[in-house]
Amino acid sequence: MPAKSDLPQGTLDLLILKIVALGPVHGYAIAQRLQQVSRDVVQVPQGSLYPALHRLENRGLMAADWKETETGREAKFYRLTRKGWARLESESASWQRLTEAVGLILRLSEEGAE
Amino acid sequence: MTWWNRLWHRGQVEEQLEKELAFHLERHAADLIARGVPAGEARRQARIALGGPEQVKEHCRDERGTRWLEDLWKDLRYALRMFAKNPGATAVAVLSLALAIGPNAALFTVVDRMFLRPVTVQGSSEIFFLYPKDDSAARSESPSYPDFLDYQARGRGVADFIASSGRGVTVNVNGANQLVFVELVSDNYFRVLGVPAALGRMLVESDAHFEGSPPLVLTYSLWQRKFGGASDIVGKTIMLQFQPFHVVGVAPRDFLPPSQHLVGSDAWTPMNAATLLGGREAMTQRGKGIVDITLRLRSGVSRQQAQTTLSAIAAQLHREYPSTNRAKAVSLSPAADKGKAVAGAIILSLVSLVLLIACANVAGIRLAQGEARRREFAMRRALGAGRGRMLRQLLAESLLLALAAAGLGLLLARVMIQAIPAALPSLPATLDLGLRVDARMLGYLLALAMVTTLATGLFPALRVSRPDLTAVLKCEAPSARSRSWFRGGLIVAQIACAQFLLVLTGLLVGSYLQVQHIRPGFDTRRHLLFATVMPATEHPEANFYEDMLVRLRALPGVRRVTSVGDPPLSGSGGGPQQVSIPGVTEEPVNVGAYWVGPEYFTAMGTAILRGREFTPLDSTAVVIVNDQMAHGFWGDAGRAIGQFIRVDGRDRQVVGVVETGKYHTLLEQPTPIFFLPTHGGGTVLIETAGDPAAMVGSVRKAFRDSVAGVTLNSLVTMRQQMGVAFFLWRAAAALLGIFATLGIFLAGVGLYGVVSHGVTCRSHEIGVRMAMGARPADVLRVVLRQGLSMVLIGAAVGTAVAVAVARVVSVLLYRLSPADPLALTESALAVAVVTFIAIQVPARRAIRTDPMTVLRSE
C-alpha cells in the first residue's frame, strides 16, 4: 500500500470542483470518489470536507439542491455553477503549469546531480 | 443563497447542516456494515472518520461569512442582559453620554449651516465674490449695474458673472401685507449656479424678456412659511409691492446661493422687474452701487489669472469713468471660505470636550464593572475563548451604550433645535436658518457614537480581556495600583477640560459685560420703541405718513415720535454715499449716510456738540455731520458749521455736529458719518414716558385701528434692538456657558464616582485606623488628599491651556487679557463648588465608618 500523503494547500478545492464537475453528487460520494480515484493516495480528512463544500457554495462556485438518493433518502447534491466551471478551468490550467514547472526543475536537478 | 438569506434563515441552514452530516454518517456506516463490520462498531468508525460533529459544524459555520454578524447579535443580546443586571450604572452612563451627545449634535446643525456648508451649489470652490477695491476708503461701495455689464462683457474669457440686487418688498398673503426679501438676478443666474428646481422650474435666460407679470421663483422656506407648501403654487400669481408676479417654481430645500448677506432672500425675479419694484433709474447709473457681483471661474483659469484680468478691467473703468469708478483694483473672495470651515471645526472641537468628559466617566464605570467581571472573563479564557472574541464582546457592550445614548441624544437635539429660533434676536424679517435633523447631522451623530464606543470601551476592554488567569482563579485580589492610576488620570483630564471651558466662558462673559459699557453714540437706556412700517397700498395718500406720526403722538404715554431710515447697529443702513466738499476735496469720497427725522438726536440721547438738529421745517438743503467727519475735513467741530458738502450734485450746508457713535459694529474705529433730513423713514422711533415694553400693546393697537394705509412690520424696544448688536457675544457666552456647565457637572459626577469608590475600597483601612484612635479629621484628610490633588492638577492644566489658546476667541475679547483675573477666579470658584459637593458625600460616609462593623466583617 503506497504511503498516504497530505494535500498541498488549496488543492482540496480544486479536487472537489473536478469531482463535482462530473455530475451532481452528495458529500459522502465526493469523499468516496476522492479516495477511489486517487487510489487511496489522497487521504481527505472527512472533517475538512464539509467546511470546504460550504465555502465553495458560499462563494458561488457550487450550488446545492436537496434530492432523493437511490435509497430513497434526501441528500444535498452539489453541482457546479457557471462561475465554478470557469474557476475549475483556470485552476486546472495553473495547476498544470505548476506541475510542469516543478517537474522541469526536478529533472534539471537530477541532470545536475549526474 | 445570499448572505442575507443565510443570516435570516439561520434556523433552516442549521437544520440542513445537521441533516447533511447525519446522511454522511449513515451512508458510511451502511457501507461498513455491508463489508461485514458489526452495526455498533460501524457507526463508531464512521463517527471517528468524520471527526467531532460539533467541531465540523463550527467549521462550516465559520465558512458562512456571516459569522461576525451572528456573533455581534449574540454579543449585543448578552450586553443587554448585562445592562439589565446593573440598571443604575447603565442609566448613569447612558445619561452622561446623551447629555453630551445631544447638545453637540444640535450645535452641529447650526455650525453646519453657518460655517461648514455656506454654499450649496455644484463646484462651489470655483465661485468667488467680486469687490471693487477703492484704495482710499476702508469700506468700498458695491458695484453698479453698468459696472456689472462691463465686467461681464470684458471678463468673459476668465469667468461667468452673475449679479443680484436684494430689496425688501411687501408680499400680500391672504389680505395681509408682510415684508419679504426679493433678489433681482441677472438672466444667467441659475444657469451659472446650476440648480434644479424642487417644483416647477428655476429662472432661465428668456425670462428676462417677460411680458406682463414678471416670473418669480420662491425659496423653499417662503413657500412653506407663507403658502403652506401648497403644491399648486406654480402658475399662481402673487402680489409683490402691489404688483402681480407669476410663480414659476420653488427652489430646493437645501439650496443656499452664494451670498454676502446674513439674511438670505425669499424669492428671485429677473433684473428687469426693477421697473415694477422700483429702482429702475438706479440700474442705469454708474454711481449707484446696488448689485453684488459673483463669478464662477472658467475651467483651467486660476484665481490669480482672474484677479489680474479683473484688475485690468477695473483700471480701464477708472480711466473711462473717473468721476464714479475710483476702484482701480478688485478683490476676489471665495464663496466657500476655508477660514469659515476652520472656525466651524474649532467651535465643534471646543464643545466636543464635553463629550470627552462624559466618555471618561463611562470609561471609569466600565473599568470598575470590568474588575468585577474578572472572574467571568478568566473563566471564559480558560475554557478557550480567544482574546479577540472577548474584546469584541466588550466593545459590543460599549457600542450598545453609545447607540442608546445617541438615540436619547437625538431626541434632546431635536428639542434644542426647535428652541434655537426663539433665542435669536428679533429682526424685521424672519431669519430662517432652516435648521433640522438631516442626513449630515445624523452622520455626525453616528460618528460621535463610534468615537464614544472606542473612547469608553477600548482601554477597559484591553485591560479586562487580559486577566492574570491563575491569580483570578485563585481568588486573589487584583492589584489596584494601575487601575487607580488610570482613573485618577481620567479625573485630572476631566477637570482640565471642564476648567478650560469655564475659563473661556468667563472671558466671554467678561467681554460681554465690557461691551455693554461701550457708548454707541446714543443712550441705550432711552425709552424707545422702533417700529418698521411699510405702505399698505400701492398709492398711499400723500399725507399718510404725517397722519401716522400725528396719531402716534396723540397716544397717551408717548413723548416724541420721529423716524430714521435704518437705526445704527441694526445691520443695515449707513451705506456709503459719494460726496465732495467744495474747497476741501473736489474728487468724490465715500462717506456713510443716515436719513433721520426731526428731533432724532434728542430722542436717541445723542450729544449735539455744535449747531442744532433737524426740525420739521428742514429741507434737503441742510446736513448734520458727526464729530469724526468734522475733524477729518475741517479740522474742528466749530469750523464745520456753515460749510457745504455736495451730495447727489446738490450743495448742503452743515447745520450741526453730533458725537461720533458706532454704526456697523460696536468695536469699529471712529467712522465719519453724515445725516440727511427725512420726514418719513423706514423705522419710526417712538419715545415713551414710561417703560416702552409696556407700551407695545397700545402702539400695536394704534397702528391697527387708527393708522390707515400703513402695515406695521415689527415693533421692538431699544433693549431688543440692541440685542442685535450684542447678539454675537451673548450667543457665544451662552453657548460656551451651557457646555462648560455640562462639562463641570459631568466631571463632578466622575469625581464623585472615583472618591466614593475609593472610600468603599478603603473602608477596612479606615475602620482599622479609627479603631487605633484616628480622629475624623485624620480620616477626612486621607479622603480629601486623594480627591483634591486630582482636582488641583486638572484645574492647573485646564487654566494653562485656556490662557494659551484664548487667542482662538480673541475676536470676541474686548478689553480683556486672556489671563483676566476675574474670569480665572470665577471658573476656579465653579470648580471648587463642584469639587466640594462631589467629595463631601463620600467623605462624610468615611467619617461615619463604624470600626466595629468593619472589623467584624473580616
XYZ file of N, CA and C in Angstrom, chain B residues 138-283:
438
model
N -12.037 102.750 3.583
C -11.985 101.442 4.204
C -13.146 100.573 3.702
N -14.328 101.176 3.667
C -15.496 100.445 3.180
C -15.719 100.820 1.725
N -15.661 99.841 0.860
C -15.851 100.184 -0.536
C -17.312 100.005 -0.911
N -17.702 100.780 -1.878
C -19.073 100.755 -2.326
C -19.323 99.509 -3.171
N -20.564 99.029 -3.199
C -20.892 97.914 -4.076
C -20.777 98.392 -5.519
N -20.592 97.455 -6.452
C -20.544 97.848 -7.860
C -21.931 98.273 -8.356
N -21.940 99.056 -9.423
C -23.217 99.454 -10.020
C -23.591 98.438 -11.103
N -24.833 98.526 -11.551
C -25.273 97.577 -12.569
C -24.516 97.773 -13.886
N -24.304 99.034 -14.340
C -23.473 99.204 -15.551
C -22.071 98.606 -15.374
N -21.498 98.717 -14.157
C -20.194 98.088 -13.896
C -20.288 96.589 -14.150
N -21.357 95.990 -13.626
C -21.531 94.547 -13.800
C -21.524 94.176 -15.271
N -22.301 94.955 -16.067
C -22.384 94.637 -17.501
C -21.006 94.734 -18.156
N -20.201 95.706 -17.706
C -18.858 95.845 -18.271
C -17.957 94.687 -17.880
N -17.993 94.315 -16.580
C -17.171 93.173 -16.149
C -17.570 91.922 -16.915
N -18.881 91.766 -17.086
C -19.383 90.577 -17.766
C -18.891 90.533 -19.217
N -18.986 91.688 -19.885
C -18.605 91.727 -21.304
C -17.096 91.588 -21.474
N -16.324 92.259 -20.608
C -14.872 92.290 -20.812
C -14.160 91.118 -20.151
N -14.805 90.527 -19.143
C -14.115 89.440 -18.428
C -14.614 88.067 -18.843
N -15.334 88.012 -19.969
C -15.965 86.767 -20.388
C -14.969 85.607 -20.479
N -13.721 85.950 -20.830
C -12.720 84.890 -21.015
C -12.367 84.149 -19.736
N -12.455 84.807 -18.591
C -11.991 84.151 -17.367
C -13.115 83.599 -16.503
N -14.316 84.153 -16.628
C -15.361 83.705 -15.713
C -16.747 84.043 -16.248
N -17.739 83.354 -15.683
C -19.146 83.718 -15.858
C -19.521 84.640 -14.709
N -20.170 85.739 -15.020
C -20.534 86.698 -13.974
C -22.030 86.674 -13.737
N -22.420 86.728 -12.466
C -23.835 86.886 -12.164
C -23.988 88.050 -11.198
N -25.138 88.723 -11.304
C -25.389 89.862 -10.431
C -26.688 89.631 -9.689
N -26.746 90.148 -8.465
C -28.001 90.084 -7.723
C -28.130 91.373 -6.933
N -29.371 91.765 -6.724
C -29.635 93.004 -6.010
C -30.880 92.782 -5.167
N -30.693 92.795 -3.848
C -31.813 92.449 -2.970
C -32.568 93.668 -2.499
N -33.835 93.488 -2.218
C -34.608 94.567 -1.589
C -35.808 93.994 -0.837
N -36.199 94.726 0.198
C -37.370 94.310 0.950
C -38.624 94.821 0.263
N -39.593 93.947 0.078
C -40.844 94.358 -0.557
C -41.998 93.758 0.249
N -43.179 94.266 0.011
C -44.329 93.685 0.691
C -44.876 92.555 -0.146
N -45.278 91.505 0.535
C -45.979 90.436 -0.165
C -47.352 90.363 0.472
N -48.341 90.175 -0.360
C -49.706 90.102 0.160
C -50.142 88.649 0.202
N -50.306 88.134 1.425
C -50.788 86.762 1.586
C -52.079 86.812 2.380
N -53.132 86.308 1.808
C -54.449 86.282 2.455
C -54.844 87.660 2.981
N -54.580 88.679 2.200
C -55.042 90.014 2.558
C -54.109 90.761 3.490
N -53.086 90.073 4.076
C -52.175 90.763 4.990
C -50.854 91.037 4.284
N -50.314 92.245 4.496
C -49.016 92.579 3.904
C -47.896 92.156 4.834
N -46.862 91.563 4.283
C -45.703 91.199 5.080
C -44.451 91.545 4.314
N -43.362 91.693 5.067
C -42.094 92.050 4.437
C -41.339 90.791 4.018
N -40.898 90.759 2.780
C -40.013 89.675 2.347
C -38.864 90.300 1.557
N -37.809 89.506 1.365
C -36.673 89.997 0.597
C -36.632 89.313 -0.759
N -36.674 90.143 -1.791
C -36.635 89.617 -3.149
C -35.281 89.968 -3.739
N -34.719 89.028 -4.459
C -33.445 89.287 -5.096
C -33.673 89.398 -6.601
N -33.289 90.553 -7.165
C -33.328 90.715 -8.613
C -32.031 90.117 -9.140
N -32.138 89.177 -10.075
C -30.927 88.488 -10.509
C -30.727 88.626 -12.009
N -29.458 88.524 -12.420
C -29.145 88.613 -13.844
C -29.702 87.377 -14.559
N -29.845 87.502 -15.889
C -30.519 86.471 -16.690
C -29.899 85.083 -16.498
N -28.545 85.072 -16.329
C -27.835 83.799 -16.318
C -27.690 83.209 -14.914
N -28.327 83.812 -13.918
C -28.079 83.486 -12.513
C -28.137 81.982 -12.227
N -29.282 81.368 -12.547
C -29.446 79.959 -12.183
C -28.715 79.022 -13.135
N -28.471 79.490 -14.378
C -27.685 78.643 -15.288
C -26.251 78.516 -14.757
N -25.691 79.641 -14.303
C -24.317 79.608 -13.811
C -24.228 78.827 -12.498
N -25.226 79.004 -11.623
C -25.187 78.272 -10.360
C -25.562 76.813 -10.561
N -26.376 76.537 -11.592
C -26.717 75.148 -11.897
C -27.541 74.487 -10.808
N -28.755 74.969 -10.610
C -29.608 74.423 -9.560
C -30.915 73.921 -10.167
N -31.290 72.678 -9.923
C -32.585 72.198 -10.401
C -33.691 72.645 -9.445
N -34.889 72.844 -9.958
C -35.998 73.304 -9.120
C -36.570 72.139 -8.332
N -37.134 72.457 -7.141
C -37.848 71.431 -6.382
C -39.245 71.259 -6.966
N -39.765 72.336 -7.509
C -41.118 72.346 -8.048
C -41.106 73.333 -9.217
N -41.775 73.015 -10.321
C -41.773 73.928 -11.459
C -40.382 74.045 -12.044
N -39.949 75.276 -12.314
C -38.613 75.473 -12.878
C -37.971 76.706 -12.253
N -36.627 76.801 -12.429
C -35.926 77.998 -11.982
C -35.985 79.024 -13.124
N -35.409 80.216 -12.890
C -35.428 81.235 -13.941
C -34.445 80.848 -15.045
N -34.813 81.125 -16.285
C -33.911 80.868 -17.405
C -33.666 82.188 -18.138
N -32.734 82.141 -19.083
C -32.315 83.367 -19.748
C -33.485 84.121 -20.404
N -34.428 83.356 -21.006
C -35.514 84.019 -21.731
C -36.488 84.730 -20.799
N -36.409 84.407 -19.495
C -37.305 85.062 -18.546
C -37.041 86.560 -18.455
N -35.853 86.999 -18.885
C -35.521 88.414 -18.797
C -36.485 89.243 -19.643
N -37.004 88.630 -20.714
C -37.876 89.390 -21.616
C -39.336 89.025 -21.382
N -39.723 89.046 -20.130
C -41.109 88.676 -19.811
C -42.068 89.734 -20.331
N -43.285 89.303 -20.569
C -44.339 90.257 -20.894
C -45.391 90.154 -19.832
N -45.920 91.269 -19.399
C -46.922 91.250 -18.336
C -46.240 91.074 -16.991
N -46.749 90.097 -16.204
C -46.202 89.967 -14.854
C -44.887 89.198 -14.895
N -43.879 89.644 -14.106
C -42.563 89.003 -14.132
C -42.614 87.611 -13.495
N -41.790 86.687 -13.992
C -41.710 85.362 -13.362
C -40.990 85.455 -12.025
N -41.342 84.546 -11.104
C -40.815 84.596 -9.745
C -40.540 83.170 -9.290
N -39.377 82.962 -8.652
C -39.073 81.662 -8.042
C -39.005 81.869 -6.540
N -39.708 81.015 -5.789
C -39.745 81.146 -4.331
C -38.686 80.263 -3.691
N -38.172 80.674 -2.520
C -37.362 79.740 -1.743
C -38.305 78.722 -1.116
N -37.721 77.593 -0.782
C -38.493 76.534 -0.138
C -39.092 77.057 1.166
N -38.257 77.857 1.893
C -38.687 78.378 3.188
C -39.905 79.287 3.048
N -39.881 80.219 2.063
C -41.014 81.134 1.875
C -42.264 80.350 1.471
N -42.062 79.387 0.591
C -43.177 78.558 0.124
C -43.851 77.877 1.317
N -43.029 77.377 2.261
C -43.588 76.704 3.425
C -44.205 77.716 4.388
N -43.485 78.822 4.637
C -43.916 79.761 5.668
C -45.188 80.496 5.267
N -45.212 80.993 4.016
C -46.299 81.892 3.651
C -47.393 81.194 2.835
N -47.041 80.110 2.176
C -48.046 79.484 1.319
C -48.338 78.051 1.738
N -47.856 77.683 2.935
C -48.193 76.382 3.496
C -47.757 75.213 2.640
N -46.758 75.425 1.774
C -46.269 74.331 0.937
C -47.306 73.827 -0.059
N -48.232 74.720 -0.465
C -49.290 74.301 -1.396
C -48.675 73.819 -2.711
N -49.087 72.634 -3.170
C -48.454 72.042 -4.351
C -48.886 72.743 -5.635
N -49.979 73.540 -5.568
C -50.438 74.204 -6.792
C -49.930 75.640 -6.884
N -48.830 75.921 -6.154
C -48.326 77.309 -6.143
C -47.805 77.706 -7.517
N -47.199 76.732 -8.232
C -46.642 77.051 -9.548
C -47.784 77.416 -10.493
N -47.634 78.566 -11.159
C -48.682 79.031 -12.053
C -49.573 80.072 -11.403
N -49.482 80.181 -10.077
C -50.288 81.184 -9.380
C -49.667 82.575 -9.550
N -50.486 83.581 -9.337
C -49.998 84.951 -9.368
C -50.036 85.490 -7.951
N -48.916 86.055 -7.470
C -48.930 86.645 -6.140
C -48.544 88.113 -6.250
N -48.943 88.882 -5.248
C -48.730 90.319 -5.296
C -47.490 90.691 -4.498
N -46.499 91.268 -5.183
C -45.315 91.795 -4.514
C -45.315 93.289 -4.758
N -45.200 94.048 -3.690
C -45.206 95.502 -3.826
C -46.408 95.943 -4.684
N -47.540 95.259 -4.446
C -48.823 95.591 -5.103
C -48.792 95.344 -6.607
N -47.821 94.562 -7.065
C -47.754 94.225 -8.498
C -47.868 92.718 -8.642
N -48.515 92.260 -9.701
C -48.652 90.806 -9.878
C -47.337 90.184 -10.353
N -46.962 89.079 -9.730
C -45.808 88.276 -10.153
C -46.293 86.852 -10.374
N -45.669 86.214 -11.351
C -46.108 84.899 -11.782
C -45.146 83.854 -11.209
N -45.611 82.981 -10.312
C -44.726 81.987 -9.697
C -44.440 80.873 -10.704
N -43.167 80.673 -11.034
C -42.825 79.607 -11.987
C -42.154 78.418 -11.316
N -41.686 78.575 -10.085
C -41.026 77.432 -9.462
C -40.654 77.675 -8.014
N -40.200 76.597 -7.359
C -39.737 76.649 -5.985
C -38.344 76.030 -5.953
N -37.403 76.709 -5.258
C -36.024 76.212 -5.175
C -35.946 75.019 -4.236
N -34.930 74.185 -4.392
C -34.798 73.034 -3.489
C -34.605 73.481 -2.047
N -34.963 72.588 -1.134
C -34.956 72.922 0.284
C -33.585 73.354 0.795
N -32.546 72.643 0.378
C -31.233 72.956 0.944
C -30.420 73.897 0.049
N -31.075 74.539 -0.913
C -30.346 75.459 -1.796
C -29.975 76.726 -1.046
N -28.685 77.004 -1.032
C -28.193 78.188 -0.356
C -27.301 78.900 -1.354
N -27.779 79.976 -1.984
C -26.960 80.619 -3.015
C -25.771 81.318 -2.370
N -24.681 81.493 -3.124
C -23.567 82.265 -2.579
C -24.080 83.665 -2.259
N -23.901 84.091 -1.009
C -24.431 85.393 -0.631
C -23.489 86.062 0.343
N -23.410 87.399 0.248
C -22.561 88.140 1.166
C -23.373 88.659 2.336
N -24.641 88.266 2.410
C -25.504 88.808 3.453
C -25.995 87.715 4.376
N -26.222 88.094 5.637
C -26.672 87.123 6.626
C -28.098 86.679 6.326
N -28.964 87.650 6.041
C -30.353 87.317 5.775
C -30.476 86.958 4.294
N -30.829 85.738 4.031
C -30.959 85.289 2.655
C -32.221 85.833 2.030
N -32.325 85.719 0.711
C -33.511 86.225 0.054
C -34.634 85.191 0.139
N -35.849 85.660 -0.120
C -37.018 84.793 -0.056
C -37.504 84.389 -1.434
N -37.113 85.145 -2.462
C -37.583 84.853 -3.821
C -36.643 85.508 -4.820
N -36.691 85.028 -6.057
C -35.851 85.589 -7.116
C -36.705 85.977 -8.315
N -36.351 87.085 -8.937
C -37.061 87.522 -10.129
C -36.033 88.206 -11.040
N -36.303 88.290 -12.359
C -35.294 88.865 -13.249
C -35.014 90.340 -12.937
N -33.812 90.772 -13.262
C -33.372 92.138 -13.024
C -34.368 93.159 -13.587
N -34.977 92.836 -14.735
C -35.889 93.791 -15.376
C -37.128 94.091 -14.550
N -37.421 93.243 -13.559
C -38.596 93.508 -12.726
C -38.397 94.763 -11.886
N -37.182 95.347 -11.949
C -36.943 96.597 -11.224
C -37.922 97.667 -11.680
N -38.443 97.562 -12.912
C -39.430 98.541 -13.374
C -40.665 98.523 -12.485
N -40.988 97.333 -11.927
C -42.175 97.223 -11.093
C -41.866 97.436 -9.623
N -40.679 96.992 -9.189
C -40.355 97.041 -7.764
C -39.675 98.345 -7.384
N -39.374 99.195 -8.365
C -38.704 100.455 -8.062
C -37.204 100.308 -8.213
N -36.545 101.416 -8.430
C -35.100 101.386 -8.575
C -34.649 101.160 -9.998
N -35.562 101.362 -10.973
C -35.192 101.179 -12.370
C -34.113 102.191 -12.776
N -34.280 103.455 -12.296
C -33.327 104.506 -12.693
C -31.933 104.169 -12.168
N -31.910 103.678 -10.906
C -30.617 103.407 -10.285
C -29.828 102.374 -11.081
N -30.550 101.521 -11.829
C -29.870 100.470 -12.565
C -29.061 101.021 -13.732
